[in-house]
Backbone as CSV, one residue per row, in Angstrom:
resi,resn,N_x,N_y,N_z,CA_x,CA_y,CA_z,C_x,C_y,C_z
1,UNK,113.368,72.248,121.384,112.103,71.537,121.156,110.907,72.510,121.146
2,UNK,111.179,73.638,121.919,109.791,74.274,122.195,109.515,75.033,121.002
3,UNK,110.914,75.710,120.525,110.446,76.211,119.038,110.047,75.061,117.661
4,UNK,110.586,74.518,118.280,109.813,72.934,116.879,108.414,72.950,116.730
5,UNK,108.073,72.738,118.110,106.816,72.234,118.390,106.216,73.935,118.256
6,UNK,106.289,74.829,117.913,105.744,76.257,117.808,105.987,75.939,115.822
7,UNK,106.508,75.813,115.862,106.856,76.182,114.098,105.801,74.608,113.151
8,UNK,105.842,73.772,114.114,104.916,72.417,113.330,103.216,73.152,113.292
9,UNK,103.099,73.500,114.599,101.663,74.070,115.549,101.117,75.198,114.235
10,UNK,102.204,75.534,113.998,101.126,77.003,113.337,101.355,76.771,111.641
11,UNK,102.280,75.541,110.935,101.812,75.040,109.978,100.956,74.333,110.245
12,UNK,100.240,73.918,111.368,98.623,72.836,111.010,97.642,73.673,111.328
13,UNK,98.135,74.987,112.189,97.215,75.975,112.759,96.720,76.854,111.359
14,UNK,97.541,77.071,110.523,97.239,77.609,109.301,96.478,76.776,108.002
15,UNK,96.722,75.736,108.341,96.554,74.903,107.019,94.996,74.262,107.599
16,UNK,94.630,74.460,108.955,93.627,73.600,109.328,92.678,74.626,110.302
17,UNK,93.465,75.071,111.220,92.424,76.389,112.347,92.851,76.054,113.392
18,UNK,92.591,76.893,114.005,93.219,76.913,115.739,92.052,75.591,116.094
19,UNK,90.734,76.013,115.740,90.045,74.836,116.301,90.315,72.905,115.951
20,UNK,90.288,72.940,114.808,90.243,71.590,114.616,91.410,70.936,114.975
21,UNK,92.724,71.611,115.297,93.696,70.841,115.334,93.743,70.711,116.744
22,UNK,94.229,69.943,117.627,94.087,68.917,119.355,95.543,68.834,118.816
23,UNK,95.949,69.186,120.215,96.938,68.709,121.185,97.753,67.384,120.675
24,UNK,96.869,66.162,120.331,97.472,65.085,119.507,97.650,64.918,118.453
25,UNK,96.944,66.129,117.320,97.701,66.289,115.921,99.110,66.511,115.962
26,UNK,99.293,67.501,117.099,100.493,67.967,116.624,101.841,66.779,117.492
27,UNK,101.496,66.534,117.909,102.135,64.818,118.885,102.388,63.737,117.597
28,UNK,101.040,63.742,117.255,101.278,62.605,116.068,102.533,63.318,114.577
29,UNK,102.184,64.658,114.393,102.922,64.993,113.730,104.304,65.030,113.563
30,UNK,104.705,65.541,115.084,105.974,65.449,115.251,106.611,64.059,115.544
31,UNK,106.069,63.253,115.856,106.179,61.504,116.586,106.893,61.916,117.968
32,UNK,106.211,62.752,118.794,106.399,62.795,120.191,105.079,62.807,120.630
33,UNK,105.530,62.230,122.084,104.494,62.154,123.523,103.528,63.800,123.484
34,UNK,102.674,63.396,123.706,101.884,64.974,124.235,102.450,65.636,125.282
35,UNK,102.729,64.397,126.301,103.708,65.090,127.513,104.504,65.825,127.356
36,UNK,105.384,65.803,126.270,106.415,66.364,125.713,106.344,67.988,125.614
37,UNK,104.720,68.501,124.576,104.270,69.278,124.022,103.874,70.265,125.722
38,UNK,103.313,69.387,126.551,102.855,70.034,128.111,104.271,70.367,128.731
39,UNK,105.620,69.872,128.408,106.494,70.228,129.182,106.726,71.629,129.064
40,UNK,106.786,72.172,127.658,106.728,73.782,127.334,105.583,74.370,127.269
41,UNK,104.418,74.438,127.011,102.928,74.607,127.331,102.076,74.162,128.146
42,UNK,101.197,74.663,128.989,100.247,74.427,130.220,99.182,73.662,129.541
43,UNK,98.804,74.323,128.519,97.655,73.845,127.778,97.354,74.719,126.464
44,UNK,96.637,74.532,125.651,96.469,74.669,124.187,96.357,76.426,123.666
45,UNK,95.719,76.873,125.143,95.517,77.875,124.852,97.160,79.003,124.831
46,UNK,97.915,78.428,125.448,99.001,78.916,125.987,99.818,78.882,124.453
47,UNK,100.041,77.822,124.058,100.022,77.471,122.560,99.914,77.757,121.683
48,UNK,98.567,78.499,122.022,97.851,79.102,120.394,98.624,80.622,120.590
49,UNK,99.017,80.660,121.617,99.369,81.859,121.883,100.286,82.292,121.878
50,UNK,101.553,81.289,121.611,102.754,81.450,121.509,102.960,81.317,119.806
51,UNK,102.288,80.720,119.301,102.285,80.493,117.659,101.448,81.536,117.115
52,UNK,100.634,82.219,117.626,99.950,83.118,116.867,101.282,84.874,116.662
53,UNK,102.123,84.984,118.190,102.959,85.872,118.225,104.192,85.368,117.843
54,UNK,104.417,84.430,117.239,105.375,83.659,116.576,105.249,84.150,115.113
55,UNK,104.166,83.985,114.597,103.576,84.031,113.069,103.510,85.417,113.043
56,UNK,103.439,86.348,114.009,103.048,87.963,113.951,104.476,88.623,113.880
57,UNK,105.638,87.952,114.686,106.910,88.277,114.648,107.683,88.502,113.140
58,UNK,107.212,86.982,112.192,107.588,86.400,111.590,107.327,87.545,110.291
59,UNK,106.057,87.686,110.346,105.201,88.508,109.481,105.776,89.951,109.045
60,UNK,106.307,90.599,110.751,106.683,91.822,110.730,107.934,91.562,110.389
61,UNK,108.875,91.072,110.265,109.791,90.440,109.747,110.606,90.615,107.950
62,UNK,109.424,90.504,107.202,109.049,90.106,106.348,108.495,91.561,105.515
63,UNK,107.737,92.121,106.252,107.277,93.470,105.763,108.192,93.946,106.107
64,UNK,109.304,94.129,106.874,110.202,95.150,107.294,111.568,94.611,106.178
65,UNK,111.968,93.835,105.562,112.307,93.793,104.376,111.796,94.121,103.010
66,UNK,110.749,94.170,102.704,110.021,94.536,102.086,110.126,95.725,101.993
67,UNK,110.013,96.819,103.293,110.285,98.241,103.161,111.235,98.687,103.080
68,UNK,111.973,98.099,103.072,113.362,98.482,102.855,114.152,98.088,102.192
69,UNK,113.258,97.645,100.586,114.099,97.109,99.471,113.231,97.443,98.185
70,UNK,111.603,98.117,98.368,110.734,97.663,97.350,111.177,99.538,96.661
71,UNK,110.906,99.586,95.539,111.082,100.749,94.744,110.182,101.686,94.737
72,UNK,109.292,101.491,95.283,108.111,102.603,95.741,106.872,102.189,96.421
73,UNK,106.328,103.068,97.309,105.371,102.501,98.108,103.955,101.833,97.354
74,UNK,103.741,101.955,96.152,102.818,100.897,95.204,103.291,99.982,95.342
75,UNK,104.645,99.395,94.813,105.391,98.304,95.003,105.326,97.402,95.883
76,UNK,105.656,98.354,96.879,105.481,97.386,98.424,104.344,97.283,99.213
77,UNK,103.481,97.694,98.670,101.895,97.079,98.931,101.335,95.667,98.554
78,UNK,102.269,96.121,97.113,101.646,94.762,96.433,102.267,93.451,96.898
79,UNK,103.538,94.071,97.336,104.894,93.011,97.148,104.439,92.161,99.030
80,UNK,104.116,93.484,100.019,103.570,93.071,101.425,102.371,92.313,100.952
81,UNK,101.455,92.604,99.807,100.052,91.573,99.962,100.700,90.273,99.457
82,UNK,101.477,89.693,98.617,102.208,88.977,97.733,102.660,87.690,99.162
83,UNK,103.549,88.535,99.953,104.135,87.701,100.804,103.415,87.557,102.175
84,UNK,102.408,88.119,102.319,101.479,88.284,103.335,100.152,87.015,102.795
85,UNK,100.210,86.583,101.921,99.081,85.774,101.410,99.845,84.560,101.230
86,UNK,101.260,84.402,100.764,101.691,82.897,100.762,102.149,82.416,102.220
87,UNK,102.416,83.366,103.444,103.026,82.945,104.490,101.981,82.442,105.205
88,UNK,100.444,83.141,105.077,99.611,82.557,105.981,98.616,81.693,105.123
89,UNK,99.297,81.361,103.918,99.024,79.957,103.263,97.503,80.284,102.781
90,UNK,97.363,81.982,102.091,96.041,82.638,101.496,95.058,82.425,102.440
91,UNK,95.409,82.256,103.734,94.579,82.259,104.749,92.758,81.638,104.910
92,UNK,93.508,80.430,104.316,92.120,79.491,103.727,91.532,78.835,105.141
93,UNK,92.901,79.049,106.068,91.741,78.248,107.169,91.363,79.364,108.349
94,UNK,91.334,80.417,107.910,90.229,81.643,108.758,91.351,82.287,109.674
95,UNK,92.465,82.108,109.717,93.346,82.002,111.272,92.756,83.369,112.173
96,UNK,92.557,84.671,111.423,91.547,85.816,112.323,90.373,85.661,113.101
97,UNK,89.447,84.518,111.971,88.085,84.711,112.215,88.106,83.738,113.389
98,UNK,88.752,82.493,113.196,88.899,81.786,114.234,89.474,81.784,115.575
99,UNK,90.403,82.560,115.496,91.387,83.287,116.540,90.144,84.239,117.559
100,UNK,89.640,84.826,116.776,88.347,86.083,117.094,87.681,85.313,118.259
101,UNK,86.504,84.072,117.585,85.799,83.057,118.091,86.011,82.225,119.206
102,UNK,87.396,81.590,119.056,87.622,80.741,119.702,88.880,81.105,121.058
103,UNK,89.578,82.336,120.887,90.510,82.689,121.898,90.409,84.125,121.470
104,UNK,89.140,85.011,122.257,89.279,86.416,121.969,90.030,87.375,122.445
105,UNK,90.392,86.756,123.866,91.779,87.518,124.494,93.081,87.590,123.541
106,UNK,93.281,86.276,123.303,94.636,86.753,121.886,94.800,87.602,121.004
107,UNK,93.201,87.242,120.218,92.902,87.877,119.140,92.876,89.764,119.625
108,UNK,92.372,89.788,120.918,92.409,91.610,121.095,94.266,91.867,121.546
109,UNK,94.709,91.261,121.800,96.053,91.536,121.905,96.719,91.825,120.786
110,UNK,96.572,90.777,119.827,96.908,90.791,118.064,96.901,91.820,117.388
111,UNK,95.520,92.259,117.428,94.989,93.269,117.173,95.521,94.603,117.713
112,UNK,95.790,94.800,118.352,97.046,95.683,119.427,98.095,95.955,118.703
113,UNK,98.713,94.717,118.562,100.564,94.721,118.178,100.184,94.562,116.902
114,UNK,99.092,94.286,115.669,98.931,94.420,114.771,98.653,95.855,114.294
115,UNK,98.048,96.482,115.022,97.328,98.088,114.683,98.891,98.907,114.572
116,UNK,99.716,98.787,115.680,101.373,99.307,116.110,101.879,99.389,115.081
117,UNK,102.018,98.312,114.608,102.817,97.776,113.787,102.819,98.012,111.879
118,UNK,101.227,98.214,111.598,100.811,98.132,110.231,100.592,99.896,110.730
119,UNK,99.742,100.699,111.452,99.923,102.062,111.491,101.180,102.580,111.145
120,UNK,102.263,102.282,111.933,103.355,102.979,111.797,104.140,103.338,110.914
121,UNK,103.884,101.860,109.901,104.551,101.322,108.958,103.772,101.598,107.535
122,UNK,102.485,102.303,107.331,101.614,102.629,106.404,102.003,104.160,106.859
123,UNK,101.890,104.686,107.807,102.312,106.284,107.924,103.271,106.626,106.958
124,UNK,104.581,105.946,107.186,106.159,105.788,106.572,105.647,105.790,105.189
125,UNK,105.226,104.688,104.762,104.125,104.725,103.283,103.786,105.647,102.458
126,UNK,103.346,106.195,103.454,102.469,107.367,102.881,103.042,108.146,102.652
127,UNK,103.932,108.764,103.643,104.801,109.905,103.824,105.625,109.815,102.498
128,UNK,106.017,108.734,102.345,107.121,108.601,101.135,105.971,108.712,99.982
129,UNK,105.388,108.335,99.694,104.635,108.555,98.533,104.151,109.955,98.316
130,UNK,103.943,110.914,98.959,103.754,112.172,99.360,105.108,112.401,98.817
131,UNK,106.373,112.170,99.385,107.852,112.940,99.103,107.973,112.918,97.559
132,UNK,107.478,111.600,97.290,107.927,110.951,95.752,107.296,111.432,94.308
133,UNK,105.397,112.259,95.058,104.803,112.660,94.032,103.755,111.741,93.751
134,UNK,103.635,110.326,94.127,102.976,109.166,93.811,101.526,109.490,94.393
135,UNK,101.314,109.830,96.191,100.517,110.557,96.871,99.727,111.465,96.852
136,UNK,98.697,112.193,96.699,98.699,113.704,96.255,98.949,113.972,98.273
137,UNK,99.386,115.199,97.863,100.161,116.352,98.962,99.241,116.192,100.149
138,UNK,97.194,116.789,99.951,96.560,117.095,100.479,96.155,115.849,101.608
139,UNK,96.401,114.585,101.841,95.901,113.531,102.221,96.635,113.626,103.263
140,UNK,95.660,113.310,104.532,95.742,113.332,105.508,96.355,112.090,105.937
141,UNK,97.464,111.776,106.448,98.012,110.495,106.849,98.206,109.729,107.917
142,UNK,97.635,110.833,109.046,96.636,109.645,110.022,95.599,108.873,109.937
143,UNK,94.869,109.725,109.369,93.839,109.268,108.861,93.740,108.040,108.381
144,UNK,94.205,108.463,106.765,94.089,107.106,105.735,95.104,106.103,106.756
145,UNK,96.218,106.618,107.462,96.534,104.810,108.047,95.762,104.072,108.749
146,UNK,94.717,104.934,109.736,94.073,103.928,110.552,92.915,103.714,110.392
147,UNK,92.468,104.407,108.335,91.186,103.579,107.435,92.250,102.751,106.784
148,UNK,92.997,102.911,106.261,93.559,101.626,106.163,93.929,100.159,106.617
149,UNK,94.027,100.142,108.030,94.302,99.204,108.580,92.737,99.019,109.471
150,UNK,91.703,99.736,109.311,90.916,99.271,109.518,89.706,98.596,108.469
151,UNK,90.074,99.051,107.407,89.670,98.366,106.432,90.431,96.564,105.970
152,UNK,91.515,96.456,106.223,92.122,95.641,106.091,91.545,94.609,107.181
153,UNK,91.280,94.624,108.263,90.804,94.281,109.423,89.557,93.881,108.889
154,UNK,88.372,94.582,108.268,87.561,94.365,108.069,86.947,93.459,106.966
155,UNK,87.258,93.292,105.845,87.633,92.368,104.606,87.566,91.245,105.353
156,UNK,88.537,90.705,106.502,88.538,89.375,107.222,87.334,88.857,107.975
157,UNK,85.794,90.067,108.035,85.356,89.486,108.912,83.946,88.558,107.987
158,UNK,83.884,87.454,108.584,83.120,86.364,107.394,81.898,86.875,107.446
159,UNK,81.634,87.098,108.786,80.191,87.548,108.802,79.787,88.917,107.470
160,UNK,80.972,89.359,106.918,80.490,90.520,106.033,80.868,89.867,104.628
161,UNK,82.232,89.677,104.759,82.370,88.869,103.479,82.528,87.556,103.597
162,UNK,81.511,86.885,103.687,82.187,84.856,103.355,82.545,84.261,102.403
163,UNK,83.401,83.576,102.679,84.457,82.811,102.535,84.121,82.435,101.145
164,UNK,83.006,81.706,100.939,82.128,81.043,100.580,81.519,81.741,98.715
165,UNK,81.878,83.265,98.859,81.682,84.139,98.223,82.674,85.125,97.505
166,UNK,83.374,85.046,98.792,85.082,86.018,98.659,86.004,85.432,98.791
167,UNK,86.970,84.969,97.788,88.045,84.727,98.377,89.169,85.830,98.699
168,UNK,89.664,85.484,99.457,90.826,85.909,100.571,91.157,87.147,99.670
169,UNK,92.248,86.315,98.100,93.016,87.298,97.444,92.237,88.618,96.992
170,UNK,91.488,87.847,96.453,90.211,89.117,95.775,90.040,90.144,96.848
171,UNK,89.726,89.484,98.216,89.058,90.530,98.912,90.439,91.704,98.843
172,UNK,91.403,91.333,99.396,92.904,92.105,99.389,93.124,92.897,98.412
173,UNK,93.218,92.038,97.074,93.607,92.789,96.002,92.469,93.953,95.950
174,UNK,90.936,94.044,95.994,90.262,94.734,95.340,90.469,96.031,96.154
175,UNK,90.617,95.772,97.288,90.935,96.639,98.987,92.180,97.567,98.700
176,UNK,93.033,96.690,98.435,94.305,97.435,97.680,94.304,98.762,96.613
177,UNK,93.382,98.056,95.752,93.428,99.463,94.554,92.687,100.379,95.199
178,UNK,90.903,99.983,95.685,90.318,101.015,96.657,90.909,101.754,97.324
179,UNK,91.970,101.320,97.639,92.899,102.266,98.663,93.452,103.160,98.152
180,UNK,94.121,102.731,96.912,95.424,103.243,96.146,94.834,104.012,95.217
181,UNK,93.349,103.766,94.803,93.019,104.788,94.033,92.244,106.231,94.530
182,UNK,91.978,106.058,95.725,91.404,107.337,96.445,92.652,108.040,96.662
183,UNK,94.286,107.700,96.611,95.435,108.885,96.730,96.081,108.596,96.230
184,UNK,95.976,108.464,94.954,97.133,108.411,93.730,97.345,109.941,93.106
185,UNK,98.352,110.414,92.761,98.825,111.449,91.350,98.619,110.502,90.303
186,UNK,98.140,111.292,89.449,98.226,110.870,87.906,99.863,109.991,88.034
187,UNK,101.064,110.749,88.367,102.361,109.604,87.935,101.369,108.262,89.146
188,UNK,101.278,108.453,90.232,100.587,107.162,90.735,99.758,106.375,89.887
189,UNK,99.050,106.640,89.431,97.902,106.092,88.645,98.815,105.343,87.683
190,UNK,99.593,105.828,87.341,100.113,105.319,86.231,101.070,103.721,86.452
191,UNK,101.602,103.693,87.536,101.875,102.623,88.002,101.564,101.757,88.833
192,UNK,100.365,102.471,89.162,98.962,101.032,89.864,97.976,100.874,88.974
193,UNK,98.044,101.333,87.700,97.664,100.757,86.310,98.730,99.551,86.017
194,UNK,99.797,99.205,86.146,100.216,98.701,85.596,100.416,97.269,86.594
195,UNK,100.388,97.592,87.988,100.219,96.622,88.894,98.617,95.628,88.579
196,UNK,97.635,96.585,88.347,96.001,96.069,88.055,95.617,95.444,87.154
197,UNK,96.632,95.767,85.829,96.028,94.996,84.451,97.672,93.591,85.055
198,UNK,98.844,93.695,85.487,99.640,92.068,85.714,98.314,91.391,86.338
199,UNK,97.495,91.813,87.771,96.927,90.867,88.347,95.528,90.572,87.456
200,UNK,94.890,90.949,86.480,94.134,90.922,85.731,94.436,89.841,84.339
201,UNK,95.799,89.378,84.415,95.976,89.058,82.940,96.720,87.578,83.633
């Protein structure tokens, strides 16, 4: 039951926000007692907190297939933004910004096992794109991972880009080439040309 009630929680948590959804959405959703929902959770916050590292598990999950099937690290940028935008449902209902706001202890934890996790795994990235020729040689790859993942971080925050103005994909996609075009080889270029004009057409 407790994983039910974790896997319903963070489809309404995604589709709606940590805030608007109560304790009795997700009761009514499932057609159980709230009591039910308190037998495995203390309270909401406990909740948000088990579904937010639920969805982060899930995520890394997901990219870690991804790396270990995509044909070159262009590929699996695109292919990680691809499946990173339908899982958190193009992230229309804020789940960062709100997470940030409304439970900031989570959100700096997240942020933690998120930094771990996307550093380590953009290093690997890099490195291979460097082996492959795609990279140029000279690029520093501490560096660009942790402007990378701090740029990525940043795109999400509304106060810079809103919602209202940016959507989600755009912000990603445009972030993406910015990225990809400050350390491409010409052979790079040549196949994040061809990634830029599919999402263009």
């Amino acid at each position: 039951m407790r994983e039910k009630i974790i896997h319903k929680a963070a489809d309404l948590f995604l589709n709606f926000g940590f805030k608007s959804v109560t304790m009795d959405d997700i009761a009514n959703e499932m057609a159980i007692s709230k009591k039910t929902i308190y037998v495995h959770f203390a309270n909401k916050t406990k909740l948000v907190e088990a579904v937010t590292f639920s969805i982060f598990e899930n995520v890394c999950e997901g990219i870690d297939g991804i790396c270990n099937t995509s044909e070159n690290p262009i590929q699996e940028l695109y292919d990680i933004k691809m499946f990173v935008l339908h899982y958190l449902k193009n992230e229309k209902s804020s789940p960062q910004f709100q997470l940030k706001k409304y439970y900031p202890q989570i959100h700096t934890q997240l942020t933690l096992k998120q930094f771990d996790k996307m550093y380590g795994s953009v290093k690997d990235s890099l490195q291979n794109g460097i082996d492959t020729g795609l990279f140029r040689q000279a690029i520093d790859v501490d560096f660009i991972a942790r402007m990378y993942f701090n740029g990525m971080t940043g795109i999400k925050d509304q106060t810079i880009f809103p919602l209202d103005r940016f959507d989600m994909e755009y912000l990603i996609e445009s972030y993406l080439e910015y990225h990809l075009r400050a350390i491409v080889t010409d052979k790079g270029l040549e196949i994040l040309n061809t990634f830029t004009k599919e999402n263009q057409s």
